[in-house]
PDB file of C-alpha atoms and ligand atoms in Angstrom:
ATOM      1  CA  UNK A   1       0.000   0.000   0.000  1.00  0.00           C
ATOM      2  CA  UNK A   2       1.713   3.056  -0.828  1.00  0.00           C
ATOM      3  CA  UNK A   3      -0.956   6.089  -0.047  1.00  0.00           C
ATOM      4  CA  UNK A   4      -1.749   6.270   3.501  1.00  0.00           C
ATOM      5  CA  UNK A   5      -5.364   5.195   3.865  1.00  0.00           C
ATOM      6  CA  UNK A   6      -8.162   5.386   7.225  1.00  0.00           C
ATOM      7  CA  UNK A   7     -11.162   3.005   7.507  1.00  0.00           C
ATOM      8  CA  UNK A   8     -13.771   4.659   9.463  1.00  0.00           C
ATOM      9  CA  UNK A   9     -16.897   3.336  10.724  1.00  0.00           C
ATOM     10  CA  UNK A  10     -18.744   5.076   8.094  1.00  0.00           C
ATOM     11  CA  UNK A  11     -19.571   8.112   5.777  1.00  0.00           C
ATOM     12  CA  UNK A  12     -20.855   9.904   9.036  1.00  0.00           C
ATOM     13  CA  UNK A  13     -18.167   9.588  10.893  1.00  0.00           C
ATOM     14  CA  UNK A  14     -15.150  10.520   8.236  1.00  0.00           C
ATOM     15  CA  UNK A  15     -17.030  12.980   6.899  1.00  0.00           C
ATOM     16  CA  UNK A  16     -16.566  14.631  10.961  1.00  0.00           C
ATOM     17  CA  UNK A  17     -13.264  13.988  10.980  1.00  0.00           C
ATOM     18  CA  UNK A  18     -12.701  15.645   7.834  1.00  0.00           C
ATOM     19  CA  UNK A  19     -14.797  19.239   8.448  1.00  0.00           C
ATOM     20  CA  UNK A  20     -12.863  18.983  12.355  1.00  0.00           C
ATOM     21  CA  UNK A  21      -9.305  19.122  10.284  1.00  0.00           C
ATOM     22  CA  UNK A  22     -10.887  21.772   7.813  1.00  0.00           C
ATOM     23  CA  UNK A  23     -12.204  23.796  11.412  1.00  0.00           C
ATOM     24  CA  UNK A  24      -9.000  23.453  13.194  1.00  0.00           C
ATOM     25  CA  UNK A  25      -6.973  25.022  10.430  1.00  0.00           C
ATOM     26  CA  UNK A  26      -9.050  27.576   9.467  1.00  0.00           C
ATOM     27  CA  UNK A  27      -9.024  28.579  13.295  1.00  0.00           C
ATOM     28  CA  UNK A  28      -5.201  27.965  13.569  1.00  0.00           C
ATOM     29  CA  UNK A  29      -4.606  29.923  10.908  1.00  0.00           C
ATOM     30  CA  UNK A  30      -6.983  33.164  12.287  1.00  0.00           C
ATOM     31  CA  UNK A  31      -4.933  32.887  15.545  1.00  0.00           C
ATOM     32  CA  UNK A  32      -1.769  33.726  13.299  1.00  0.00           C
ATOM     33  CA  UNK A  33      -3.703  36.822  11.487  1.00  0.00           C
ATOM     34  CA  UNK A  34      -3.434  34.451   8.015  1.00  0.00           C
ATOM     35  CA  UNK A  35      -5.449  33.099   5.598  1.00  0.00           C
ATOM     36  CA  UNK A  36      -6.714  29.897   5.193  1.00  0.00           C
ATOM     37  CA  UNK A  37      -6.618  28.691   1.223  1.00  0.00           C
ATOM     38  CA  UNK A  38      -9.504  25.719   0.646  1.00  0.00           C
ATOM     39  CA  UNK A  39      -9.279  23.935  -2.683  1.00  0.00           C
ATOM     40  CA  UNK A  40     -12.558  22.460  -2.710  1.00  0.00           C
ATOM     41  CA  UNK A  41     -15.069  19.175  -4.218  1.00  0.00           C
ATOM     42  CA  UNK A  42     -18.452  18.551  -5.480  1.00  0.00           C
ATOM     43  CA  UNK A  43     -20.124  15.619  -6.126  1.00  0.00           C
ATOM     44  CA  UNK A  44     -22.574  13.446  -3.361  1.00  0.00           C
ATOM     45  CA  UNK A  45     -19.096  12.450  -1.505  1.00  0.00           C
ATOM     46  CA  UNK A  46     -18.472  16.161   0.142  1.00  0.00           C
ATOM     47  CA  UNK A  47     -22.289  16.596   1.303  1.00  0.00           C
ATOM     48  CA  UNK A  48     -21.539  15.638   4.972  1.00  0.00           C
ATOM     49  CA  UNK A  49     -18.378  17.383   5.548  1.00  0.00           C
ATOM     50  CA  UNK A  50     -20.161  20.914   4.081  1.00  0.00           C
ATOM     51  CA  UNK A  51     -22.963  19.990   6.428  1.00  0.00           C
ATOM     52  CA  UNK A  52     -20.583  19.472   9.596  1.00  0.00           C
ATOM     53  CA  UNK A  53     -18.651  22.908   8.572  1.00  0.00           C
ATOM     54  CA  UNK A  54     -22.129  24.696   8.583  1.00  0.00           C
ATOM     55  CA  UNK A  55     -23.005  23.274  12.037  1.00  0.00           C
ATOM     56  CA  UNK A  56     -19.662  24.100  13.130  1.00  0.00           C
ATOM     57  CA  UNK A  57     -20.049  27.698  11.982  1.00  0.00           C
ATOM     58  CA  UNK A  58     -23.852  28.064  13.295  1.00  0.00           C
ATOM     59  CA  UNK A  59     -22.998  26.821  16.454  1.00  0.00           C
ATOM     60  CA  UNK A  60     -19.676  26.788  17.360  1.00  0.00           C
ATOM     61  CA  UNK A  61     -18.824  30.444  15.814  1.00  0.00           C
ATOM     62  CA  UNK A  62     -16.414  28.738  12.957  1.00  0.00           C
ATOM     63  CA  UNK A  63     -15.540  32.089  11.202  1.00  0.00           C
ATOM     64  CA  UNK A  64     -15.064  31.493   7.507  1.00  0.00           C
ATOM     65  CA  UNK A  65     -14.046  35.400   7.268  1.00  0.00           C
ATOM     66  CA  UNK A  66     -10.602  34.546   6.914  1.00  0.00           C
ATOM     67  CA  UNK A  67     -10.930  31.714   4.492  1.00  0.00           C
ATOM     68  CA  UNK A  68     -10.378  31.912   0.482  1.00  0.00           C
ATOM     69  CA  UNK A  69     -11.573  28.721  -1.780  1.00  0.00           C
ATOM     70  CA  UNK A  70     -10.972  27.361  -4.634  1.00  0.00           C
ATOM     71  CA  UNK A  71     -13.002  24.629  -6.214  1.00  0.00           C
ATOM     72  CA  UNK A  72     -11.709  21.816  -8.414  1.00  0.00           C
ATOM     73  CA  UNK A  73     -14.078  22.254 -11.672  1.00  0.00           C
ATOM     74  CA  UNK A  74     -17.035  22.661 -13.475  1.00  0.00           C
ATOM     75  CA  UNK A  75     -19.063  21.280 -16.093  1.00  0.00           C
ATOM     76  CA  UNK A  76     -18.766  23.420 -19.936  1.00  0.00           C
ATOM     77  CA  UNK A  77     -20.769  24.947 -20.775  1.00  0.00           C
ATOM     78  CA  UNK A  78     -22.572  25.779 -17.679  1.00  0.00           C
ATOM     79  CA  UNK A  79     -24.387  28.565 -16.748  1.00  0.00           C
ATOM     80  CA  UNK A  80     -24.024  29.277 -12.858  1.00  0.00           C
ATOM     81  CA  UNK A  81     -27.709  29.355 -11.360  1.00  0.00           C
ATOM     82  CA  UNK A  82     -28.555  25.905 -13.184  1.00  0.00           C
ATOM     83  CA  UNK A  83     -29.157  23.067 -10.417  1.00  0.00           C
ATOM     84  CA  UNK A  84     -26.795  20.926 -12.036  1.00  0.00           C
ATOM     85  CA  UNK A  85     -24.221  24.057 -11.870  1.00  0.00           C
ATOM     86  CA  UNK A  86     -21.171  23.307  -9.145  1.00  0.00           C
ATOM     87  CA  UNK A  87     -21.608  26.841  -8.343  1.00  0.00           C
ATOM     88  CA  UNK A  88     -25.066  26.245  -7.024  1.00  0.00           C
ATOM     89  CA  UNK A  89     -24.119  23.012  -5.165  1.00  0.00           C
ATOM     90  CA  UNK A  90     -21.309  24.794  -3.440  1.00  0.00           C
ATOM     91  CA  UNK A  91     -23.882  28.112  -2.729  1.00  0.00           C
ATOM     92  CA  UNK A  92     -26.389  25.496  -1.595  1.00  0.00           C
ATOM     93  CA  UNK A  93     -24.232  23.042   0.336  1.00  0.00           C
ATOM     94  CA  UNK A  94     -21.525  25.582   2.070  1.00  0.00           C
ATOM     95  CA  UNK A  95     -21.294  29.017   0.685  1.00  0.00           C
ATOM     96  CA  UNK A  96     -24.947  30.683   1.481  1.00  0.00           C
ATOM     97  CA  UNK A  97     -24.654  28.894   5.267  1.00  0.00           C
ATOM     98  CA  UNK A  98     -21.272  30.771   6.407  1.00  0.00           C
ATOM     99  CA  UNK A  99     -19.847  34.064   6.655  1.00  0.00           C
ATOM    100  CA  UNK A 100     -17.068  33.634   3.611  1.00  0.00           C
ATOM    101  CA  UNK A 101     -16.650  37.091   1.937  1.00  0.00           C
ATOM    102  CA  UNK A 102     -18.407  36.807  -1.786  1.00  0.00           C
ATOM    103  CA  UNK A 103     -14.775  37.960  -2.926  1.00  0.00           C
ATOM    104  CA  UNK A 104     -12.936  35.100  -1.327  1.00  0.00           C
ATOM    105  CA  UNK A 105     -15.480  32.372  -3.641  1.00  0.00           C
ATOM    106  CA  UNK A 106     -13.024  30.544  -6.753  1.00  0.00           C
ATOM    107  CA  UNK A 107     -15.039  28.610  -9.137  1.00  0.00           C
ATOM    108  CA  UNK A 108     -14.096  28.164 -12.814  1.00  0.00           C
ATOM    109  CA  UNK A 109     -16.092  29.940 -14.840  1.00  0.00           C
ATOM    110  CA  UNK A 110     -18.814  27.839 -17.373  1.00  0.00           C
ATOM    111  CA  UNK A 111     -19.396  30.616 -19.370  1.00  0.00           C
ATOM    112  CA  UNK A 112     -16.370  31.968 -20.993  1.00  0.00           C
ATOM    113  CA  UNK A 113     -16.122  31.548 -24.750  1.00  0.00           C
ATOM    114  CA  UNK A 114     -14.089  28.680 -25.592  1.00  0.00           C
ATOM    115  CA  UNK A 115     -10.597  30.414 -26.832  1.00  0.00           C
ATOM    116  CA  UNK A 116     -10.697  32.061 -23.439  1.00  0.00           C
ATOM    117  CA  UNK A 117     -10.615  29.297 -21.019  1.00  0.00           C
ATOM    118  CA  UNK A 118      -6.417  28.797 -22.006  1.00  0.00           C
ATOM    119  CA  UNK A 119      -6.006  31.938 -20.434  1.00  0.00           C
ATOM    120  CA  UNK A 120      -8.280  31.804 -17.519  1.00  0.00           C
ATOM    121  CA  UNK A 121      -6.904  29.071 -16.438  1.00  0.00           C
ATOM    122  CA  UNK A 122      -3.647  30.406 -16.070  1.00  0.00           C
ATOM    123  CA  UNK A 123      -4.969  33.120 -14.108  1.00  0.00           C
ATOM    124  CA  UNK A 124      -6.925  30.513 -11.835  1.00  0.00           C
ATOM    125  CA  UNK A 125      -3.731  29.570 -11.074  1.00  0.00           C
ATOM    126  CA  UNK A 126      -2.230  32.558 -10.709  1.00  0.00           C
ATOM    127  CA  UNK A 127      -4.582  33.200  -8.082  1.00  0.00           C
ATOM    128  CA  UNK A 128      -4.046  30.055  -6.158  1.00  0.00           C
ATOM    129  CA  UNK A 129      -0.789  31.115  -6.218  1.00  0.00           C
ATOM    130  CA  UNK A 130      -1.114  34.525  -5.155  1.00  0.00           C
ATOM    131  CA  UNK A 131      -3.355  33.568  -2.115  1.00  0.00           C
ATOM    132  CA  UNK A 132      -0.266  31.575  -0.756  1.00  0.00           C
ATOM    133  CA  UNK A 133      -1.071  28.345  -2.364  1.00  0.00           C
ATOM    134  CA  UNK A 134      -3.766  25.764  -1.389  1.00  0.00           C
ATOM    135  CA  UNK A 135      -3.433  24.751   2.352  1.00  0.00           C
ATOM    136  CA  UNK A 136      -5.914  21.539   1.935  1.00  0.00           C
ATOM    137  CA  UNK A 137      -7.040  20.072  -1.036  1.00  0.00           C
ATOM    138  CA  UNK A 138     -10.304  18.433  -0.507  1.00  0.00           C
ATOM    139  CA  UNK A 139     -11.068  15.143  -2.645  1.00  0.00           C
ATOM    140  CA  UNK A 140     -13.811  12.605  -4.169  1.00  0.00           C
ATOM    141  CA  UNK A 141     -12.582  10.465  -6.789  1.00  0.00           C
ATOM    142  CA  UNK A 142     -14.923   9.296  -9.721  1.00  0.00           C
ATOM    143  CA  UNK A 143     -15.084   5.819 -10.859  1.00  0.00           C
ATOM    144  CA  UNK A 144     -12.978   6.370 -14.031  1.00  0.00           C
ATOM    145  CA  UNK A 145      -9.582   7.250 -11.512  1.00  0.00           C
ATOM    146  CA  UNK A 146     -10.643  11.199 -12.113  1.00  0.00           C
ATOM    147  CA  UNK A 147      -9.762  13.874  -9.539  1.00  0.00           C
ATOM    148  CA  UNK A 148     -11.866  16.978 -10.299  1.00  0.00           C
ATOM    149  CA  UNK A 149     -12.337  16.093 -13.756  1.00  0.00           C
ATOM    150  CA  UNK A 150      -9.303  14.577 -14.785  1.00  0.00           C
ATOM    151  CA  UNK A 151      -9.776  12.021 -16.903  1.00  0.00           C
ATOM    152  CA  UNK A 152      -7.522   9.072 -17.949  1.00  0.00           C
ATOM    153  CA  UNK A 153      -4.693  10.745 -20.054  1.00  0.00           C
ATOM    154  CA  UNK A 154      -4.220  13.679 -17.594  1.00  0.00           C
ATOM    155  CA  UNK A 155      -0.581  14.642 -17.520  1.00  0.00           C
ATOM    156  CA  UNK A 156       1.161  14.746 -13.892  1.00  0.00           C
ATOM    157  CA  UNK A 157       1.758  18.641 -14.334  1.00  0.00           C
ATOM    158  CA  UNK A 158      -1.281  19.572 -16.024  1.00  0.00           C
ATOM    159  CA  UNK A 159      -2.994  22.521 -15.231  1.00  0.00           C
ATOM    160  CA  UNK A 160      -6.614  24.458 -15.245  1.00  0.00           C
ATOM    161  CA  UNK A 161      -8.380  23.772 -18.172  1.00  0.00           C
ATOM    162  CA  UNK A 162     -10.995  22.424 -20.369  1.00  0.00           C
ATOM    163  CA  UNK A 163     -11.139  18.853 -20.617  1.00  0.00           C
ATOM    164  CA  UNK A 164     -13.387  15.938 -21.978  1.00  0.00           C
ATOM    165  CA  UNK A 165     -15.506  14.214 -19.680  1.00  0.00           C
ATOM    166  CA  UNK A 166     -15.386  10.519 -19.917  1.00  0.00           C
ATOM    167  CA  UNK A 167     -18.266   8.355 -21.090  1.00  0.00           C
ATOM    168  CA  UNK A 168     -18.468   6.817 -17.470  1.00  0.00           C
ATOM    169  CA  UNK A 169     -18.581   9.963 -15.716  1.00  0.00           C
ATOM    170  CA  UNK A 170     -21.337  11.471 -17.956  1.00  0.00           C
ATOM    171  CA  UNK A 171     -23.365   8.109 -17.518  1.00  0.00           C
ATOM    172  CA  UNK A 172     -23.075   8.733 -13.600  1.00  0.00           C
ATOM    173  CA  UNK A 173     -24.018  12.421 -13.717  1.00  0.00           C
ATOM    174  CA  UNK A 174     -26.972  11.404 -16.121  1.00  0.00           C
ATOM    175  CA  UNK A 175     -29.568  11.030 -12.789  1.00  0.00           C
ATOM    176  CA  UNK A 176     -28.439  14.614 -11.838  1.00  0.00           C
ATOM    177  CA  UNK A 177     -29.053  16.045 -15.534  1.00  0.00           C
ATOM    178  CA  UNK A 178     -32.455  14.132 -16.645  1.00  0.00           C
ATOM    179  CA  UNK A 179     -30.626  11.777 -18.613  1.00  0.00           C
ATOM    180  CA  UNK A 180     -27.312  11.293 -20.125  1.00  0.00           C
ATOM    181  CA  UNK A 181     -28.259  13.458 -23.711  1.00  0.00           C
ATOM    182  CA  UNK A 182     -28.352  16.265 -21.208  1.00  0.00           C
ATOM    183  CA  UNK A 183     -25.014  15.884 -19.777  1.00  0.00           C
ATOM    184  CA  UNK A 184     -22.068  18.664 -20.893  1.00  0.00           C
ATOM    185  CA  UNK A 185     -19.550  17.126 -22.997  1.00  0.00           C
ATOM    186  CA  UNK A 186     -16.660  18.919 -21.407  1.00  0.00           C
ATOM    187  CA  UNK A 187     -15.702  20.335 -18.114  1.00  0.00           C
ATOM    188  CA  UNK A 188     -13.075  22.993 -16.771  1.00  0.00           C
ATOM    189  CA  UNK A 189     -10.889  21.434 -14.276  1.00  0.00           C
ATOM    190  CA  UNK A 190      -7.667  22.280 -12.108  1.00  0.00           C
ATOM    191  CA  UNK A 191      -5.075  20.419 -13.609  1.00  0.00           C
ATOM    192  CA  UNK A 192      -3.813  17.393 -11.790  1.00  0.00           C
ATOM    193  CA  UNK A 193      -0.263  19.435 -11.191  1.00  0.00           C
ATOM    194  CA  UNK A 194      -2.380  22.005  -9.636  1.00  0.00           C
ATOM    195  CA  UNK A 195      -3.817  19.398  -7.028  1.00  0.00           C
ATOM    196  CA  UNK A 196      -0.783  17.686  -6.604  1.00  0.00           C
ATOM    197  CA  UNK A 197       0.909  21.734  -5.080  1.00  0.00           C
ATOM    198  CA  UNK A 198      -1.145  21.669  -2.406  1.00  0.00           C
ATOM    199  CA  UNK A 199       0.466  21.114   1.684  1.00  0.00           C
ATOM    200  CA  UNK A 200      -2.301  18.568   2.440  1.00  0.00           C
ATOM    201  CA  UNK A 201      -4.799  16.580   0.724  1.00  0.00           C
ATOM    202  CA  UNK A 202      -7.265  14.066   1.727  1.00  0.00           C
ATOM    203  CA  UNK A 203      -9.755  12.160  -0.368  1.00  0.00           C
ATOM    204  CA  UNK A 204     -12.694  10.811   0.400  1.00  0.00           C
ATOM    205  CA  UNK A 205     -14.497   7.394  -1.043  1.00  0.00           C
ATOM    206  CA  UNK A 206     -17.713   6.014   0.784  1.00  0.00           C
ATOM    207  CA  UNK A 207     -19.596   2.872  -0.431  1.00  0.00           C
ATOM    208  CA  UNK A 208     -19.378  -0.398  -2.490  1.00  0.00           C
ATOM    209  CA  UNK A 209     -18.822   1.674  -6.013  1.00  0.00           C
ATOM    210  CA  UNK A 210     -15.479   3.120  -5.705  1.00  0.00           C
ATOM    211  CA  UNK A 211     -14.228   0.163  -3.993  1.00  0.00           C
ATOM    212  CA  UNK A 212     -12.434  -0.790  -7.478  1.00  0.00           C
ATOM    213  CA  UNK A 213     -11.049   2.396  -7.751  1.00  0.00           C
ATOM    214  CA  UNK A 214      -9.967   2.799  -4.589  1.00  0.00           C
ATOM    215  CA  UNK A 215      -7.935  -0.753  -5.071  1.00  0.00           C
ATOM    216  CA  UNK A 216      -6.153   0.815  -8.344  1.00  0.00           C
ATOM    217  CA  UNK A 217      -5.486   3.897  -6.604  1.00  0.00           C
ATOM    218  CA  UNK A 218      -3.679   2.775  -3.733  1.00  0.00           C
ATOM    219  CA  UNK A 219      -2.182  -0.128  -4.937  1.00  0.00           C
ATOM    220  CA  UNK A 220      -1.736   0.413  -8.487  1.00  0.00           C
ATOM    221  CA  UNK A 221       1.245   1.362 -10.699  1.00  0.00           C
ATOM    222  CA  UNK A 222       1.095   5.153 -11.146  1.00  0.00           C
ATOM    223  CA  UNK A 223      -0.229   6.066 -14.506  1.00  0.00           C
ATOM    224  CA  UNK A 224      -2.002   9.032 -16.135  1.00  0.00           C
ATOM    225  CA  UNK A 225      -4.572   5.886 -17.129  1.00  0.00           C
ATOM    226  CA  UNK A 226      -5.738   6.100 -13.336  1.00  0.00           C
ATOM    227  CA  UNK A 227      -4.753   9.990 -12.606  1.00  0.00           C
ATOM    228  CA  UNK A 228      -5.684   9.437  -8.708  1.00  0.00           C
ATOM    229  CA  UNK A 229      -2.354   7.350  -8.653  1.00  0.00           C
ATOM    230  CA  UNK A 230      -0.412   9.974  -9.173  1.00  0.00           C
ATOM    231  CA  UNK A 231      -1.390  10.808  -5.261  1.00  0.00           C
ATOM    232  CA  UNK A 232       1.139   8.639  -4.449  1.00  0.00           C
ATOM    233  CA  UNK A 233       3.848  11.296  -5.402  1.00  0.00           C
ATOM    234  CA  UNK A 234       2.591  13.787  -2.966  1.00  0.00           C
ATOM    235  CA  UNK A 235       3.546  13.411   0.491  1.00  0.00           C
ATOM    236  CA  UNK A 236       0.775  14.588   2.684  1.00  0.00           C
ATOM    237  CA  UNK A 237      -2.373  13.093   1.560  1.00  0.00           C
ATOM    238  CA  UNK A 238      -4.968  10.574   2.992  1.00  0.00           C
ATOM    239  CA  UNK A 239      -7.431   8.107   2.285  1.00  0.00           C
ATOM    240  CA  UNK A 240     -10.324   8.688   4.356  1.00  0.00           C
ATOM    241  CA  UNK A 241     -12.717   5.087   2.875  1.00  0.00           C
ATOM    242  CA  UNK A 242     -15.686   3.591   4.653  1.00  0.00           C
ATOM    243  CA  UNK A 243     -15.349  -0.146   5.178  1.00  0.00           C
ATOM    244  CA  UNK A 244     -17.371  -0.749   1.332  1.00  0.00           C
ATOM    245  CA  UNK A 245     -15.062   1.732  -0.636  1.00  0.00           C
ATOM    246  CA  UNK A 246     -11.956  -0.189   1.167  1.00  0.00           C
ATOM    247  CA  UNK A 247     -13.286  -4.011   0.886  1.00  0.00           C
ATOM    248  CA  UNK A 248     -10.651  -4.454  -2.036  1.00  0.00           C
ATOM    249  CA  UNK A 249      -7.560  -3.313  -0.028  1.00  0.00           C
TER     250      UNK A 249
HETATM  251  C1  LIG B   1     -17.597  14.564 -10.141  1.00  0.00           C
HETATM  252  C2  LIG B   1     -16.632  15.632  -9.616  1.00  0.00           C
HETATM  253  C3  LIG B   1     -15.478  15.011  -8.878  1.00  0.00           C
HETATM  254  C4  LIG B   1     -16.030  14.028  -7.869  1.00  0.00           C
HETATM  255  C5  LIG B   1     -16.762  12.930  -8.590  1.00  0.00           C
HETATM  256  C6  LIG B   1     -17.300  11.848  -7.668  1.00  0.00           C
HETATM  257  O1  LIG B   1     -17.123  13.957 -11.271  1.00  0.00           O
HETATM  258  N1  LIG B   1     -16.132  16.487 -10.648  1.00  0.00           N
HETATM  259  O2  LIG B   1     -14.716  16.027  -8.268  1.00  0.00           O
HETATM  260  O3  LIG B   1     -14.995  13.512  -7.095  1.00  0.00           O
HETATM  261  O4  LIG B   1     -17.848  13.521  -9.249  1.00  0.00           O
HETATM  262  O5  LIG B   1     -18.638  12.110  -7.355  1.00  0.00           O
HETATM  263  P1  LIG B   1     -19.392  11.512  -6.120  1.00  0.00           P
HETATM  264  O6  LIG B   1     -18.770  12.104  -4.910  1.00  0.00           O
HETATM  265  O7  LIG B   1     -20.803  11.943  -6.306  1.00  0.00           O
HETATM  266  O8  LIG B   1     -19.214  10.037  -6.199  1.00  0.00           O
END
């Protein structure tokens, strides 16, 4: 095993763990006067952990005022008050439940005209860069070895930008879009090389469906054919699996 993996009881319980990690460095950071960078998920995987940072915040006083965020992707083209927009999930889920400052909100942009997304990526970056660099990387992984939407064939160093979704991940997003003729054809994602910069990262994996993926990703060779592998280059990330997403380790 060569990524450092936790089996917890279940989805519940991780999911705590995970928000309590998020909490206690956005709070460590406040006590030093800094900023606290969040490169953040979508996807049903994240739903407890947003939920757990909005209790924390409603009744525990967990200031988001010093936090900036970044999220991994989203679909193209993609207007940002659809329901199927990550902009809305991450409104819906975290964003319209906290105190972050409107300012401080990162999510690619659905809308640009195509020959502009080359160069707002590089500025995405730029701005991940100028913040100080992501602090924690939050994770799902889909079932095709994608992180954010990086699809099999993702170089180790690439960066934000528009990308082809895979068959398999447009059949699983098909519920969420009335059917898979309804689905984007393309996405704009961090780059896997823009994951892999961040201090900390942990992914998450609950339930029976990722369990082969999780097996590849852990175990595997590294390969841009499985782009999660290349998580076993970066030094400070974890596996946070229920006991179904980790029955194949
Ligand atoms: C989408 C997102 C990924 C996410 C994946 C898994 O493809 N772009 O970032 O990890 O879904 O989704 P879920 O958590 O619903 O299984």
């Amino acid at each position: 095993e060569k990524v450092h993996s936790v089996v917890v009881k279940d989805s519940a319980e991780g999911s705590l763990a995970i928000a309590q990690e998020i909490a206690d460095l956005i709070r460590e950071k406040q006590a030093k006067g800094e900023n606290c960078v969040l490169g953040l998920a979508t996807g049903s995987s994240p739903v407890k952990v947003y939920d757990e940072l909005v209790r924390m915040h409603k009744n525990e006083g967990l200031s988001f005022a010093n936090v900036i965020t970044f999220n991994l992707d989203e679909y193209y083209p993609m207007d940002k008050e659809a329901a199927q927009s990550y902009w809305f999930f991450m409104h819906d889920h975290l964003f319209n439940h906290v105190d972050i400052k409107p300012e401080n909100v990162n999510i690619p942009d659905g809308t640009l005209p195509v020959e502009e997304i080359r160069a707002y990526g590089l500025r995405y970056e730029d701005k991940i860069e100028a913040a100080g660099g992501l602090d924690f990387q939050l994770l799902g992984i889909g079932r095709t070895g994608h992180i954010g939407f990086n699809e099999p064939g993702s170089a180790v160093n690439s960066r934000t930008r528009l990308i082809t979704l895979d068959h398999i991940t447009r059949v699983d997003a098909a519920k969420d879009f009335g059917g898979i003729d309804n689905v984007p054809r393309k996405a704009v994602t961090m780059g896997v090389g823009t994951i892999l910069k961040a201090k900390r990262i942990v992914l998450m994996a609950w339930g029976q469906g990722k369990s082969p993926i999780v097996k590849e990703t852990v175990e595997g060779e590294i390969s841009s054919s499985v782009p999660a592998t290349f998580l076993q280059k970066h030094e400070n990330t974890t596996f946070v699996l229920d006991p179904s997403a980790s029955a194949e380790l």
